[in-house]
Coordinates of C-alpha atoms in Angstrom, one line a residue:
M294 CA -0.8 -12.9 -22.4
S295 CA -3.1 -10.7 -23.9
L296 CA -1.5 -7.0 -24.9
F297 CA -5.0 -5.7 -23.1
K298 CA -4.8 -8.2 -20.3
I299 CA -1.4 -5.3 -19.4
F300 CA -3.6 -2.6 -18.7
D301 CA -5.3 -5.3 -16.0
V302 CA -1.9 -5.5 -14.4
A303 CA -0.9 -2.3 -13.8
G304 CA -3.8 -1.2 -12.7
S305 CA -4.7 -3.6 -9.7
G306 CA -0.3 -3.1 -9.2
M307 CA -1.3 0.7 -9.3
A308 CA -4.7 0.6 -7.0
A309 CA -2.3 -1.4 -4.6
Q310 CA 0.2 1.7 -4.4
S311 CA -2.4 4.0 -4.2
L312 CA -3.8 1.9 -0.9
R313 CA -0.5 1.5 0.9
L314 CA 0.0 5.2 0.3
N315 CA -3.1 6.3 2.4
T316 CA -2.3 3.4 4.5
V317 CA 1.6 5.6 5.1
A318 CA 0.0 8.7 5.2
S319 CA -2.3 7.7 7.4
N320 CA 0.5 6.5 9.4
L321 CA 2.6 9.5 9.5
A322 CA -0.5 11.9 10.3
N323 CA -1.0 9.7 13.6
A324 CA 3.2 9.2 14.6
D325 CA 3.0 11.4 17.2
S326 CA -0.3 10.8 18.9
V327 CA -0.6 9.4 22.7
S328 CA -3.3 7.9 24.5
S329 CA -4.2 7.2 28.4
T330 CA -3.6 3.3 27.5
P331 CA -2.6 1.4 25.3
E332 CA -4.9 0.5 23.7
G333 CA -5.8 3.5 22.9
A334 CA -2.9 3.9 20.9
Y335 CA -2.7 4.6 17.1
R336 CA -1.2 1.2 15.4
A337 CA 0.5 1.7 12.0
K338 CA -1.3 -0.1 9.8
E339 CA 0.1 -2.3 7.2
P340 CA -1.8 -3.5 3.6
L341 CA -1.9 -6.9 2.5
F342 CA -1.7 -7.6 -0.8
S343 CA -1.3 -11.2 -2.8
A344 CA -0.6 -12.6 -5.9
V345 CA -3.3 -13.1 -8.7
Q346 CA -2.9 -16.0 -11.5
K347 CA -6.3 -18.3 -11.7
A348 CA -8.6 -19.1 -13.6
V349 CA -12.5 -16.7 -14.1
G350 CA -15.5 -19.0 -14.7
G351 CA -15.2 -22.4 -13.2
A352 CA -14.7 -24.6 -16.2
K353 CA -12.9 -22.6 -18.5
T354 CA -9.3 -22.1 -18.7
A355 CA -8.5 -20.5 -21.9
E356 CA -5.9 -17.6 -21.3
A357 CA -8.1 -14.8 -22.5
D358 CA -10.7 -15.8 -19.3
S359 CA -7.9 -15.4 -16.6
A360 CA -7.2 -12.6 -14.0
V361 CA -4.1 -11.4 -13.1
G362 CA -2.5 -9.1 -11.2
V363 CA -2.5 -7.6 -7.5
Q364 CA -5.1 -8.2 -5.1
V365 CA -5.9 -6.1 -1.6
K366 CA -6.2 -9.1 0.9
G367 CA -6.8 -5.9 3.6
V368 CA -5.3 -3.7 6.1
T369 CA -3.7 -5.3 9.8
E370 CA -2.7 -3.4 12.8
S371 CA 1.1 -4.0 13.7
Q372 CA 2.2 -6.0 16.7
A373 CA 4.9 -3.5 17.2
D374 CA 4.6 -2.5 21.4
V375 CA 3.3 0.9 21.3
Q376 CA 5.7 3.3 23.5
A377 CA 5.6 4.8 27.0
R378 CA 5.9 7.8 28.3
Y379 CA 6.8 9.4 31.2
E380 CA 4.7 13.2 31.3
P381 CA 2.1 13.9 34.7
G382 CA 1.5 17.4 32.9
N383 CA 0.2 15.7 30.0
P384 CA -3.5 15.1 30.4
M385 CA -3.9 12.1 29.1
A386 CA -1.7 10.6 30.9
D387 CA -3.0 8.0 33.1
G388 CA -3.1 7.4 37.3
T389 CA 0.3 6.6 36.8
G390 CA 1.5 9.5 34.8
Y391 CA 2.2 7.6 31.9
V392 CA 1.4 8.7 27.8
Y393 CA 0.9 5.8 25.0
G394 CA 2.6 7.1 21.5
S395 CA 1.8 5.0 18.6
N396 CA 4.3 2.2 17.3
V397 CA 4.8 3.7 13.5
N398 CA 8.2 4.1 12.6
P399 CA 8.2 7.2 10.8
I400 CA 11.7 6.1 8.9
D401 CA 10.1 2.2 7.7
E402 CA 7.3 4.5 6.4
L403 CA 9.3 7.5 4.2
V404 CA 11.1 4.0 2.9
N405 CA 7.7 2.4 1.8
M406 CA 6.3 5.4 0.7
I407 CA 9.4 6.6 -1.2
T408 CA 8.8 2.2 -2.9
A409 CA 5.3 2.3 -2.9
S410 CA 5.4 5.5 -5.2
R411 CA 8.0 3.7 -7.4
S412 CA 6.2 0.9 -8.2
Y413 CA 3.4 3.4 -8.6
Q414 CA 5.4 5.1 -11.0
N415 CA 6.6 1.9 -12.8
N416 CA 3.2 1.0 -13.6
V417 CA 2.2 4.0 -15.2
E418 CA 5.5 3.0 -17.1
A419 CA 4.3 0.1 -18.1
M420 CA 0.6 1.2 -19.5
N421 CA 2.2 3.8 -21.5
T422 CA 4.7 1.7 -23.7
T423 CA 2.3 -1.2 -23.7
K424 CA -0.1 1.8 -25.0
Q425 CA 2.8 3.0 -27.8
L426 CA 3.7 -0.5 -28.4
M427 CA -0.1 -0.8 -30.0
V428 CA -0.2 2.9 -31.2
K429 CA 3.1 1.0 -33.1
T430 CA 1.0 -2.0 -34.6
L431 CA -1.7 -0.4 -36.1
D432 CA 0.0 2.3 -37.9
L433 CA 2.0 -1.1 -39.9
G434 CA -1.3 -1.5 -41.2
K435 CA -0.8 2.3 -42.8

């Protein structure tokens, strides 16, 4: 693998973790939101990633033409049940006095935030190390 491909891999990983951090922020911001229907309640967002290791350009299979890294497949909604709470005084309550809260688990979201942050940091370190190796290689020619 070319040293320049490392920048592509780390860059795609950083973009994926940035999306993950954004979905965590959105989930935490809506963790306490309520709705008058279960369908209208906020559902936690979850990004889907896949590893990319394929040749680009049809018949070409040279290593220089291959794409590697992380691909964002999309963002899905959690299928976990929403919370029904009996709050007849709430203006958002339905006819039976229930409001429906989000299915966001703040502890899971904090764990996701920490792991995404560390993964992002690891990709930055990989890029910095590669840059240092390239500079040292250039210094050998002096």
